[in-house]
XYZ file of C-alpha atoms in Angstrom:
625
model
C -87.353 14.321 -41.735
C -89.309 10.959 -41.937
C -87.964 7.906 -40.299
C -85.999 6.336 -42.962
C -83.671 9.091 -43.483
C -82.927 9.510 -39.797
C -81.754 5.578 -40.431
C -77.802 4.068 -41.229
C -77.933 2.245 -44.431
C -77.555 -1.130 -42.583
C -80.720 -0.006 -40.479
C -82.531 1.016 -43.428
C -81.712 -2.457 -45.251
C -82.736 -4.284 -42.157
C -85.821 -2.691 -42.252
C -86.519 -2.838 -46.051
C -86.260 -6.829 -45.065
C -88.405 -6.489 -42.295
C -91.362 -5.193 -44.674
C -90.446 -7.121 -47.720
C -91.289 -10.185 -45.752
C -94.835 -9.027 -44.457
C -96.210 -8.049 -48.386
C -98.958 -10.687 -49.381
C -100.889 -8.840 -52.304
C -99.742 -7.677 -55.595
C -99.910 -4.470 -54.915
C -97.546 -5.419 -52.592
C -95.300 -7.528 -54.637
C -95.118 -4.470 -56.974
C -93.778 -2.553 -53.577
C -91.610 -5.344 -53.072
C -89.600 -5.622 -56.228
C -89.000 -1.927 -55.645
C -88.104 -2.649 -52.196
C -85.555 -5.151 -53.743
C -84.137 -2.629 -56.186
C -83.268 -0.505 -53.175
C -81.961 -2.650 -51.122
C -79.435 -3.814 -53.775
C -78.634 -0.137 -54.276
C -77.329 0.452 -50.469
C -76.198 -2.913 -50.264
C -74.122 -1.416 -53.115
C -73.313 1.679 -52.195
C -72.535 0.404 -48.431
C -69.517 -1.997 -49.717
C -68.219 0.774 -51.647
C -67.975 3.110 -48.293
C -67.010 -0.462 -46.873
C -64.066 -0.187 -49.152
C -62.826 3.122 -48.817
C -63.033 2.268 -45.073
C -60.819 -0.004 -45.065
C -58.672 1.663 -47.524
C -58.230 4.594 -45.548
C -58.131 1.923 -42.531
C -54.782 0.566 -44.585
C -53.872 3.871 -45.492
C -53.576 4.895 -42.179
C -51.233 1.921 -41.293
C -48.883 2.596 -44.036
C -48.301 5.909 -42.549
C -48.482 4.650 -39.097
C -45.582 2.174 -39.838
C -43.890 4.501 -41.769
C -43.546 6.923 -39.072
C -42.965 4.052 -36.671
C -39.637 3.140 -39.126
C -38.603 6.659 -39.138
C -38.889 6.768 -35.028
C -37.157 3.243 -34.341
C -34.384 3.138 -37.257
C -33.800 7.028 -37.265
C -29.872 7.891 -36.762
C -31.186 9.727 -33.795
C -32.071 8.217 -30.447
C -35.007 9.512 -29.089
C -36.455 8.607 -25.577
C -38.661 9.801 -23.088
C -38.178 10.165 -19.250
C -39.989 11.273 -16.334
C -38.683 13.903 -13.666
C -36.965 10.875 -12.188
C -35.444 10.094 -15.031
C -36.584 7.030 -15.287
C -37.123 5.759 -18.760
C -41.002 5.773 -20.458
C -40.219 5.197 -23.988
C -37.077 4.645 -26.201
C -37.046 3.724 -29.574
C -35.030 1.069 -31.337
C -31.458 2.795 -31.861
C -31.475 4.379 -28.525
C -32.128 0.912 -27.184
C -29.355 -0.436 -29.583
C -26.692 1.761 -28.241
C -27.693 1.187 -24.709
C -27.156 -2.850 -25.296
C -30.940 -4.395 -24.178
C -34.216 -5.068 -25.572
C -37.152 -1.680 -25.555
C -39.120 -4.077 -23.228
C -35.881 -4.443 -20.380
C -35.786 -0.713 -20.575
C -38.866 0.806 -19.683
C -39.129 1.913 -16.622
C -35.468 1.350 -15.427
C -33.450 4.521 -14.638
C -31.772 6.160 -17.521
C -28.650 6.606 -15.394
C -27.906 2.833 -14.994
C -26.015 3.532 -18.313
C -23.941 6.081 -17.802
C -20.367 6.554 -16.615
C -20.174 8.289 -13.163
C -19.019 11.207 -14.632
C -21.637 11.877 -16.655
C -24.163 11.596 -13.495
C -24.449 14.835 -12.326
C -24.906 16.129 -15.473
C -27.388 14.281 -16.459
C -29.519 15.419 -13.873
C -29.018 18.669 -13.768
C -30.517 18.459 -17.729
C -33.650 16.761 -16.180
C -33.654 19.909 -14.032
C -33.264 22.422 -16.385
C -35.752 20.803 -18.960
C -38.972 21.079 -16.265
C -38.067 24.144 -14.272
C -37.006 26.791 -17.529
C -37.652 23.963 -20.713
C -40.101 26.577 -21.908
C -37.210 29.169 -23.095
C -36.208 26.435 -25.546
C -34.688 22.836 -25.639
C -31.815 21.729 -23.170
C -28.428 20.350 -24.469
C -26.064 18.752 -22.393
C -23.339 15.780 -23.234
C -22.887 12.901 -21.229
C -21.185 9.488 -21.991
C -23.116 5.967 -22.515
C -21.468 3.334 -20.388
C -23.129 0.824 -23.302
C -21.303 -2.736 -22.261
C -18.269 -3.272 -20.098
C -15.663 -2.195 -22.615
C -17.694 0.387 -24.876
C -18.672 3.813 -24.287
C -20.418 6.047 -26.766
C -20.615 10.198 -26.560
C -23.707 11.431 -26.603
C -25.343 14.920 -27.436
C -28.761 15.222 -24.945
C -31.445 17.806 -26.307
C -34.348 17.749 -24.572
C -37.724 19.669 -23.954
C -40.548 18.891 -21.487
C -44.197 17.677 -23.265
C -47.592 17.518 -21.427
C -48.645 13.794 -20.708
C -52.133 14.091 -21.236
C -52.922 10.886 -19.471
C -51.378 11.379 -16.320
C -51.404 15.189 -16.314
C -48.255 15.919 -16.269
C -44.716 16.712 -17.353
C -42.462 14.307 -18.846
C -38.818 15.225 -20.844
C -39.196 14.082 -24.697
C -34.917 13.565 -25.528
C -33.467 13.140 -28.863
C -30.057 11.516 -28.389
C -27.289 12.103 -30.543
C -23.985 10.181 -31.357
C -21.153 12.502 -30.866
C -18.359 10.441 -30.480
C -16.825 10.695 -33.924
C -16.725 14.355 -33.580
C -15.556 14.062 -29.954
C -12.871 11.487 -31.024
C -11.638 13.974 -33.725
C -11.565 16.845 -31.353
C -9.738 14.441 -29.297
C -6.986 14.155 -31.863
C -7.036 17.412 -32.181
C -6.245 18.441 -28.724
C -3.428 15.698 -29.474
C -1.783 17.432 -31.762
C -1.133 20.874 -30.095
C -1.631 20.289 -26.472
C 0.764 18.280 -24.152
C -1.381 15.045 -22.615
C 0.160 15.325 -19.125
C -0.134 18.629 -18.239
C -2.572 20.228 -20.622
C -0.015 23.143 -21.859
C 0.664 23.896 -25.178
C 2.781 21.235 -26.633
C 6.066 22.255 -29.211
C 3.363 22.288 -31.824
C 1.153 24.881 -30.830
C 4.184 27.064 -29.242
C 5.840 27.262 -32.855
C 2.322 28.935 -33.812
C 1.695 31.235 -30.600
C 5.427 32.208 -30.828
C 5.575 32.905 -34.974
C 2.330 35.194 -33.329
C 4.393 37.068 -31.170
C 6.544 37.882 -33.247
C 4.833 39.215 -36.029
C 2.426 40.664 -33.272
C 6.232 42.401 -32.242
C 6.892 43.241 -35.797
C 3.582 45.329 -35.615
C 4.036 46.817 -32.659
C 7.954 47.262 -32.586
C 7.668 45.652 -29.317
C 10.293 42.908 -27.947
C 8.982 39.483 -26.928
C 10.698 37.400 -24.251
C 11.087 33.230 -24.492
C 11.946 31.682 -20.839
C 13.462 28.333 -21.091
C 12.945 26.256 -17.635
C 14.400 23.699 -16.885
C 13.423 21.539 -13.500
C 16.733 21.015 -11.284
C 17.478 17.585 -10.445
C 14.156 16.661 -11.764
C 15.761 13.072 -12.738
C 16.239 12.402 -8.804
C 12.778 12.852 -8.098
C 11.950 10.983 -10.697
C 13.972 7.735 -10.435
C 13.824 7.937 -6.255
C 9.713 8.035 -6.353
C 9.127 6.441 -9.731
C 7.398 7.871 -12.990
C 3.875 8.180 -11.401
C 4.937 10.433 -9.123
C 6.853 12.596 -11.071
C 4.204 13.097 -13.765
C 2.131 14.554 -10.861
C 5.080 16.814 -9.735
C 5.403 18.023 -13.566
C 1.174 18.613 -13.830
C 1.499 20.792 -10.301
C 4.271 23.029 -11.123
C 2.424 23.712 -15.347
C -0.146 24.813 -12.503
C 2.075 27.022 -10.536
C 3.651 28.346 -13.611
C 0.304 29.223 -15.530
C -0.593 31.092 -12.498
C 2.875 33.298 -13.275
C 1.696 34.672 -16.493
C -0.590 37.240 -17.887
C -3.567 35.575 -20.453
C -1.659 37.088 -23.097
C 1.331 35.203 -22.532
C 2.035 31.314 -23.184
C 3.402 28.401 -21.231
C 4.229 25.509 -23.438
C 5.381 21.923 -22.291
C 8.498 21.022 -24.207
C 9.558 17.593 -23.141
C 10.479 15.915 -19.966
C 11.174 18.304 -17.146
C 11.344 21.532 -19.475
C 9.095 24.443 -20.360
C 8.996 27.353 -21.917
C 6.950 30.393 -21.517
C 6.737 33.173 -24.352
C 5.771 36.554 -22.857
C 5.081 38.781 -25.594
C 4.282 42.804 -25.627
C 6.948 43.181 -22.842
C 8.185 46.816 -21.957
C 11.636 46.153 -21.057
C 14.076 43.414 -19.244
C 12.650 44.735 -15.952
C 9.495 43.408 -16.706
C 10.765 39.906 -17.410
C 12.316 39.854 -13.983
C 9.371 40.155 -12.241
C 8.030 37.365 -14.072
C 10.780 35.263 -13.043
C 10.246 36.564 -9.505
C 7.156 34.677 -9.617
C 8.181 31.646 -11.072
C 10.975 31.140 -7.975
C 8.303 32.424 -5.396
C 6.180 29.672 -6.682
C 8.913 27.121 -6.717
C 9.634 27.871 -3.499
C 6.377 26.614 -1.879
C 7.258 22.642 -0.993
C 5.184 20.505 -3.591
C 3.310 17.211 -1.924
C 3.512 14.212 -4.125
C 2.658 10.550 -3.417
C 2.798 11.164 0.740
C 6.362 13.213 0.195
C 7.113 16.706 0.717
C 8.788 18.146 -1.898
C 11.714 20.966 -2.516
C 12.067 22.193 -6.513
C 14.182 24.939 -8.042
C 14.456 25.632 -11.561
C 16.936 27.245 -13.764
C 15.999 29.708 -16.266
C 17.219 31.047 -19.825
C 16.324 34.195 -21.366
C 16.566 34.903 -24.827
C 14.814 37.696 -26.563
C 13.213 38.944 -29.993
C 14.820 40.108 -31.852
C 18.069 40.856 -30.351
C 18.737 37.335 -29.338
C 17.032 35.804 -32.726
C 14.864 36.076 -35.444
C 13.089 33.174 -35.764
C 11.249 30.570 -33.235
C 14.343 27.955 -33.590
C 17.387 30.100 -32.735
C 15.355 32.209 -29.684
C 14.630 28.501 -28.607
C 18.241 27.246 -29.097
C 19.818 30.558 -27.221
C 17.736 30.615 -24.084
C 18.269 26.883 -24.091
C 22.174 27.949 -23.993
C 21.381 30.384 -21.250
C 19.418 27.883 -18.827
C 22.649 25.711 -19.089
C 24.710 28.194 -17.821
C 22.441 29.068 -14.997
C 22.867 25.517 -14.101
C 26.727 25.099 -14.590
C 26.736 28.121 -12.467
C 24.868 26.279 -9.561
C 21.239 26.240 -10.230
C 17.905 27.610 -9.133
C 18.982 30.667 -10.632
C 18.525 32.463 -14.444
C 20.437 34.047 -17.056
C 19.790 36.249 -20.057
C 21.318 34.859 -23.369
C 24.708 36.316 -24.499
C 27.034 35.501 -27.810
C 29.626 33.784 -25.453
C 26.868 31.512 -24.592
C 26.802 30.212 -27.926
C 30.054 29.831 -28.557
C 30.327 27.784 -25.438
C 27.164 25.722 -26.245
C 28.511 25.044 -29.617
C 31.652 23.549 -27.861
C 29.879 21.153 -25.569
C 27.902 19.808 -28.418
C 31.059 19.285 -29.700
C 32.442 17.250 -27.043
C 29.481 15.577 -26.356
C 29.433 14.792 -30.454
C 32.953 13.583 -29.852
C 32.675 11.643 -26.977
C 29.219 9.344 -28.339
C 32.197 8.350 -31.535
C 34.702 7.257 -28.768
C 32.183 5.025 -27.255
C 30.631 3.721 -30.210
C 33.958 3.274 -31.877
C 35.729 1.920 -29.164
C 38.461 4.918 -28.745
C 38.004 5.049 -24.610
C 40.230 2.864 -22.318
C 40.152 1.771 -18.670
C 43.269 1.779 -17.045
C 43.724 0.338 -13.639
C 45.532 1.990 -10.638
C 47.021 -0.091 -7.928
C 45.740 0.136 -3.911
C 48.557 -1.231 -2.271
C 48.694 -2.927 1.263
C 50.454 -0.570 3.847
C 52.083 -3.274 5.729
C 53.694 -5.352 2.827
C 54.012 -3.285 -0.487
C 52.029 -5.447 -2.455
C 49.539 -4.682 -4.544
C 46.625 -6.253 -3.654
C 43.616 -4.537 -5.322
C 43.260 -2.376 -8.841
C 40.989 0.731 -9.658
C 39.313 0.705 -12.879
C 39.476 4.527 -14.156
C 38.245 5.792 -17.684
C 40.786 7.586 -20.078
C 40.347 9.211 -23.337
C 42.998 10.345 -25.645
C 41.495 12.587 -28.425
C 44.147 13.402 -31.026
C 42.758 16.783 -31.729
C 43.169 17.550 -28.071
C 45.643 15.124 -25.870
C 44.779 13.332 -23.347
C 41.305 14.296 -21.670
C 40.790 14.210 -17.982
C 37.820 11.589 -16.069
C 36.797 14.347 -13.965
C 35.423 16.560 -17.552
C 34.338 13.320 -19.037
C 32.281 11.790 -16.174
C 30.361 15.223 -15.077
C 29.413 16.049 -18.720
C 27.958 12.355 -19.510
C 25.814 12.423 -16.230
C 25.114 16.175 -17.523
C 24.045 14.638 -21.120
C 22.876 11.167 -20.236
C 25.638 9.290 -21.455
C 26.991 7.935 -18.183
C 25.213 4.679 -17.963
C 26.630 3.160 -21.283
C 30.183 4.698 -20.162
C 29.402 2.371 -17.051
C 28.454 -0.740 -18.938
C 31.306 -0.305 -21.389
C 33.964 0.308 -18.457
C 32.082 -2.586 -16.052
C 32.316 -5.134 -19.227
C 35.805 -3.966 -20.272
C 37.166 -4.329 -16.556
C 35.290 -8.044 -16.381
C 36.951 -9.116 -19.556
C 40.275 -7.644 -18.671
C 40.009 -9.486 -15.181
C 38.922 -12.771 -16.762
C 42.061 -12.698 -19.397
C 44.916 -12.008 -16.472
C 43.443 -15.408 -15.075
C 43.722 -16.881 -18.439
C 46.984 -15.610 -18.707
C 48.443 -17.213 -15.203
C 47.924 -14.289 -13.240
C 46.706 -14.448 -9.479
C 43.248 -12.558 -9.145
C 42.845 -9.606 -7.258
C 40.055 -7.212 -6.822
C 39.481 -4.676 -9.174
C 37.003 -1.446 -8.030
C 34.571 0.356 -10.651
C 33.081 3.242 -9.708
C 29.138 3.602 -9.978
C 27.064 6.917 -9.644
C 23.421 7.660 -8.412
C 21.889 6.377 -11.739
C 22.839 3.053 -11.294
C 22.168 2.890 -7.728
C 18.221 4.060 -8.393
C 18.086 2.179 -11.480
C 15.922 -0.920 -11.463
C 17.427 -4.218 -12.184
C 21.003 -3.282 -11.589
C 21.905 -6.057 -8.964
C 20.955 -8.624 -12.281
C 23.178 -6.791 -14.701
C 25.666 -6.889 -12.770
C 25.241 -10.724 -12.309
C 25.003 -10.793 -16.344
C 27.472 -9.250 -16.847
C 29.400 -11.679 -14.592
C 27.928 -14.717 -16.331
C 28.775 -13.601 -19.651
C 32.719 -12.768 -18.725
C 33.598 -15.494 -16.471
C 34.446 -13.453 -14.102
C 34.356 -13.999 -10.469
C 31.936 -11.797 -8.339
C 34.633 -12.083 -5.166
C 37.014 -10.179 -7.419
C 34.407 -7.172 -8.059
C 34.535 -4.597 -5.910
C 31.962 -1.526 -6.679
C 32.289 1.858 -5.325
C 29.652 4.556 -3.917
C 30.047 7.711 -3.118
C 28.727 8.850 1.167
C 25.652 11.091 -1.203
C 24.632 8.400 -3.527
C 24.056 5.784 -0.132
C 22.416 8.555 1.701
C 19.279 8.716 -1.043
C 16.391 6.675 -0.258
C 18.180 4.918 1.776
C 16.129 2.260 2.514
C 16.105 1.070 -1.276
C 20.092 1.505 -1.257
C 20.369 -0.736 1.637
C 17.902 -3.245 -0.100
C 19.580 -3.288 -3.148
C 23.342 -3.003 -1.537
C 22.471 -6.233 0.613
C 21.344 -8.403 -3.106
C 24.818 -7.062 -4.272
C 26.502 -8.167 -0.942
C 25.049 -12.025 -1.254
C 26.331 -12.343 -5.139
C 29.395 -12.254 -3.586
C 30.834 -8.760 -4.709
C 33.178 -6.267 -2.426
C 31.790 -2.967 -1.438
C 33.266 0.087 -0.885
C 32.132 3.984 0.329
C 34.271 6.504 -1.881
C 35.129 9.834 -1.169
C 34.324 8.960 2.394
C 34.317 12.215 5.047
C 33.274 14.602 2.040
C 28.968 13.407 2.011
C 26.686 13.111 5.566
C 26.782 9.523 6.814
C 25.967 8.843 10.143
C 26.921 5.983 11.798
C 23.725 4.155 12.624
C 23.427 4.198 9.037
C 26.865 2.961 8.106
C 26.485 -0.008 10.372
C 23.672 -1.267 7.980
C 25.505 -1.319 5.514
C 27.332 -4.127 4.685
C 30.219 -2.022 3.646
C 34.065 -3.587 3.145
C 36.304 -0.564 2.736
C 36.001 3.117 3.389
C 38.355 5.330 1.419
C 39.660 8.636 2.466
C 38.729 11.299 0.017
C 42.350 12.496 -1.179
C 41.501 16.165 0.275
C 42.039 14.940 3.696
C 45.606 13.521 2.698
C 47.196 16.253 0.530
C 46.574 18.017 3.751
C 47.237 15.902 6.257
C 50.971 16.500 6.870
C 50.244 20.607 7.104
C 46.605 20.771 8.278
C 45.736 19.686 11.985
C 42.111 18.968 11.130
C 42.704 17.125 7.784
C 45.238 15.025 10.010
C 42.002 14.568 12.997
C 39.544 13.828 10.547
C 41.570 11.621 8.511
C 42.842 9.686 12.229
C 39.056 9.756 13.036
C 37.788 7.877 9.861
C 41.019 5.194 10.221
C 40.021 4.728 14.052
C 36.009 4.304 12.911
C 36.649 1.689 9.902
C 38.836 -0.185 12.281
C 35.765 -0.054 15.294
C 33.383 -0.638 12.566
C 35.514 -3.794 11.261
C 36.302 -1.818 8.202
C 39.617 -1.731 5.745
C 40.446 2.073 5.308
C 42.080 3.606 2.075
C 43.827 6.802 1.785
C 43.324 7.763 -1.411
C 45.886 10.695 -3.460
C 48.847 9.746 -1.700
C 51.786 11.379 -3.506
C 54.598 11.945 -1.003
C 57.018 9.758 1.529
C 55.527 12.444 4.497
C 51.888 11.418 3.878
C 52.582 7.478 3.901
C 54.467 8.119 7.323
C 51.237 9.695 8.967
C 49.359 6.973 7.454
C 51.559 4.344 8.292
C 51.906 5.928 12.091
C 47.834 5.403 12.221
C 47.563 1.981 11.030
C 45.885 2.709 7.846
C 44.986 -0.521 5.918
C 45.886 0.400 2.260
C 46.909 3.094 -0.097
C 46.556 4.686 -3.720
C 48.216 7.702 -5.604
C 50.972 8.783 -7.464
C 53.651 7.839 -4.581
C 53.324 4.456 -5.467
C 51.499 4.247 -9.220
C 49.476 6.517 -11.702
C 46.711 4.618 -12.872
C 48.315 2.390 -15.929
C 47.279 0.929 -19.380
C 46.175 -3.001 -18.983
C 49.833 -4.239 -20.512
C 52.181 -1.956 -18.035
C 49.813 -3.225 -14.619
C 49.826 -6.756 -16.104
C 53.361 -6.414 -15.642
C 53.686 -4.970 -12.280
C 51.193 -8.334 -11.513
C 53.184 -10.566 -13.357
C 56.837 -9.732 -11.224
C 54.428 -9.448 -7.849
C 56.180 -6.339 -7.126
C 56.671 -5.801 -3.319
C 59.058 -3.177 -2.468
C 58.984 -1.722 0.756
C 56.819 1.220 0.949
C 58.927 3.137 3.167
C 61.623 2.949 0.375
C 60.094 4.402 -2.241
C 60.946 7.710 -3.112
């Protein structure tokens, strides 16, 4: 191979030049004009390879950018960490969703962006990917703290790549947006499972149970529904506030799951009740022992919010197919039977019967009935007289609730007030008789009538309930009527829970001026030190004391003893149910302050009391037979 050919083309022109320049002769201009046609001919053919060069140079960029496009813009974030995690390379979405600039990125710590949950996870991937990345990629999901008020769900599949230039292993991560599909699985969950606890919600038990029972059609096995119902739930609840009680209702879905086989289903319904469908069941026996469990678990004290705990529950059986055929009357039956296991006092359970029914259909009834008297105004408060021992006058009124039904007669306050507490109708009963009392109280005055105090009963509800000192006071504004001539009465039980918001909230009634009383006094579990902080007006003697008191040497003590401790205390006393001549004499004998019952007045409608007012009628006590 000469010299020339071992030459580039540039070299080979350079030299061509080199020799053109030296010829003199003609011989060597001859070898110069064929020097020249050569030249030209690689000077030729080298811009030619010059421009496929740089064709193939441009060519190359195209795709380079192109790829480059498909790496930053791709749907997919894709990024690149070390075994520290710490971030190499991220293209342009990942760095979108993550809120900064590529530049700001590298080489900060992938985990600065993401929610603490999502922390351990996140490195147990990077752990995974370079101990066992070989068996295939990693996928994990974590979520993207992105800015202050945005997260984003992400999918993490990752597999561990050789870094040629530093000899070693880093993770290579594609990134994928998830949160749609987490979002709609999100709404999904929704719709069949209860948010609080995480049990089956009334959705999803309509499914399991139409299950069971074709499963039981199959099979021509029974299937049992449990209705549960937490006992005084609502107690808990309004003492220790909503918070609270939501994490008593999550513990006992807990305790109750734990009850079951995997087979079976515990379903939130709403509020404080559950049901659990046990299907495939062998006989009644067998849902006994289930039960067993559930009040075994009850049984353990539950600790909520720094408070130890007591629950019970009451329980109603019904079951397929002798006690229904379909998921809406087994529901509506054991529902019947938990109310009876509560009307017949609680933490216990009964198996649905055809009585049941019946009876259940009869208290919807009345409680049908009752909602029309209140909305249409049928119920009336008629006032009782408490009369002073010493004089005969009257010098105080009892607001009590009456209800004539034509269907029925005259219906008593002690069915009506227990079955609206029972059915949630007792605090507009209470704002209807409070207003009703007010405006009766405010039209005597307009009439010409002297004033007197007139006493309305209040249960626990109101007591717990927040904001009742102010509606009270509304209520006051909006009838005119004096808070000195408003007395309210408690029962000993409703003062004794949480007593230190009773006393906080009977003090702000004591300062707007109102009269306080403790009803049914000697029945609850007061203790003195806790009377005295009260500040209490009137005790009144529960009328079981004084229908005895004339026959029964310890309803005649006790009664003595709570007269002798009102007047120590600085205390009015009232005997309340006072019917005959022989039970004012006792009472008169031990200095008791004031008196109510049929001896001196039934309770009477607003026209027949006005007119007892009106003549001031004072006859001697003593006299009246």
């Amino acid at each position: 191979m000469s010299n020339y050919q071992r030459m580039t083309k540039a070299q080979l022109i350079d030299e061509l030049r080199k020799q053109q320049s030296k010829l003199q002769s003609p011989v060597d201009l001859d070898h110069s004009q064929k020097l020249d046609h050569e030249l030209s001919v690689y000077q030729i053919e080298l811009e030619m390879q010059n421009q496929e060069l740089r064709e193939t140079q441009q060519k190359l960029e195209d795709v380079r950018d192109h790829y480059a496009d498909l790496y930053d813009f791709a749907p997919v974030g894709y990024a690149t960490f070390n075994t520290q995690g710490v971030i190499e390379e991220i293209n342009l979405t990942g760095a979108s969703w993550l809120g900064r600039p590529r530049h700001e990125l590298i080489g900060s710590p992938f985990s600065r962006w993401l929610d603490a949950k999502s922390l351990p996870t996140f490195f147990k991937h990077l752990q995974r990917v370079f101990r066992h990345g070989n068996s295939g990629p990693v996928a994990d999901e974590v979520t993207l703290q992105c800015t202050q008020h945005q997260q984003r769900e992400v999918m993490l599949e990752s597999a561990p790549i050789c870094n040629k230039k530093h000899n070693s292993l880093i993770c290579r991560t594609a990134l994928m947006d998830i949160s749609e599909r987490k979002k709609n699985e999100h709404i999904q969950y929704l719709a069949y499972y209860d948010q609080l606890t995480g049990l089956p919600n009334r959705m999803l038990l309509q499914d399991r149970l139409m299950q069971a029972i074709s499963g039981s059609q199959r099979a021509n096995t029974p299937v049992a529904l449990l209705f549960l119902d937490l006992d005084r739930f609502k107690n808990i609840n309004d003492s220790l506030g909503h918070a609270a009680g939501d994490l008593l209702l999550q513990e006992t879905a807990q305790r109750l799951q734990r009850c079951v086989r995997k087979i079976d289903t515990v379903a939130r319904l709403s509020g404080d009740e559950f049901i659990l469908v046990l299907p495939e069941i062998a006989n009644t026996v067998q849902v006994r022992v289930v039960i067993e469990h559930i009040f075994n678990a009850m049984t353990v004290p539950f600790y909520i919010a720094g408070h130890k705990l007591t629950l019970s529950a009451s329980v109603g059986i019904s079951i397929y197919p002798d006690d229904g055929t379909d998921v809406q009357s087994l529901i509506r039956n054991a529902d019947a039977a938990m109310y009876h296991a509560k009307k017949d006092g609680r933490n216990r359970f009964r198996f649905y019967t055809e009585d049941m029914n019946i009876r259940a259909l009869e208290a919807l009834s009345f409680e049908n009935s009752l909602r029309r008297a209140l909305e249409g105004e049928s119920l009336e408060v008629h006032y009782q007289p408490q009369v002073d021992v010493l004089s005969g006058r009257i010098i105080g009124l009892e607001a009590l609730i009456r209800w004539y039904d034509p269907a029925v007669g005259w219906i008593p306050p002690m069915k009506i007030i227990p079955f609206a507490e029972e059915r949630g109708l007792i605090e507009p009963i209470f704002d209807w008789v409070l207003r009703t009392t007010c405006e009766q109280s405010r039209a005597w005055q307009n009439a010409g009538l002297t004033p007197i105090p007139i006493a309305v009963n209040i249960c626990a509800l109101q007591v717990r309930q927040k904001g009742f000192a102010k509606k009270i006071a509304r209520t006051l504004e909006s009838t005119g009527m004096d808070a000195r001539f408003l007395e309210l009465e408690l029962t000993e039980s409703v003062l004794m829970q949480d007593s230190e918001a009773t006393i906080a909230m009977v003090r702000e009634l004591q300062h707007m001026g109102l009269q306080l009383s403790i009803d049914d006094f000697g029945t609850g579990y007061s203790s003195l030190s806790y009377l005295r902080q009260l500040p209490i007006n009137k005790l009144k003697i529960d009328q079981s004391f004084i229908s005895d008191v004339t026959t029964n040497p310890d309803a005649a003590a006790i009664t003595s003893a709570i007269i002798s401790m009102a007047k120590n205390l600085k205390l009015r006393a009232l005997a309340e149910g006072v019917e005959t001549k022989e039970q004012l004499s006792f009472l008169q004998a031990q200095k008791c302050d004031e008196i109510q019952g049929f001896y001196f007045s039934e309770a009477l409608p607003p026209e027949r009391c006005a007119q007892l007012l009106r003549e001031d009628w004072s006859m001697e006590i003593a006299e009246r037979h």
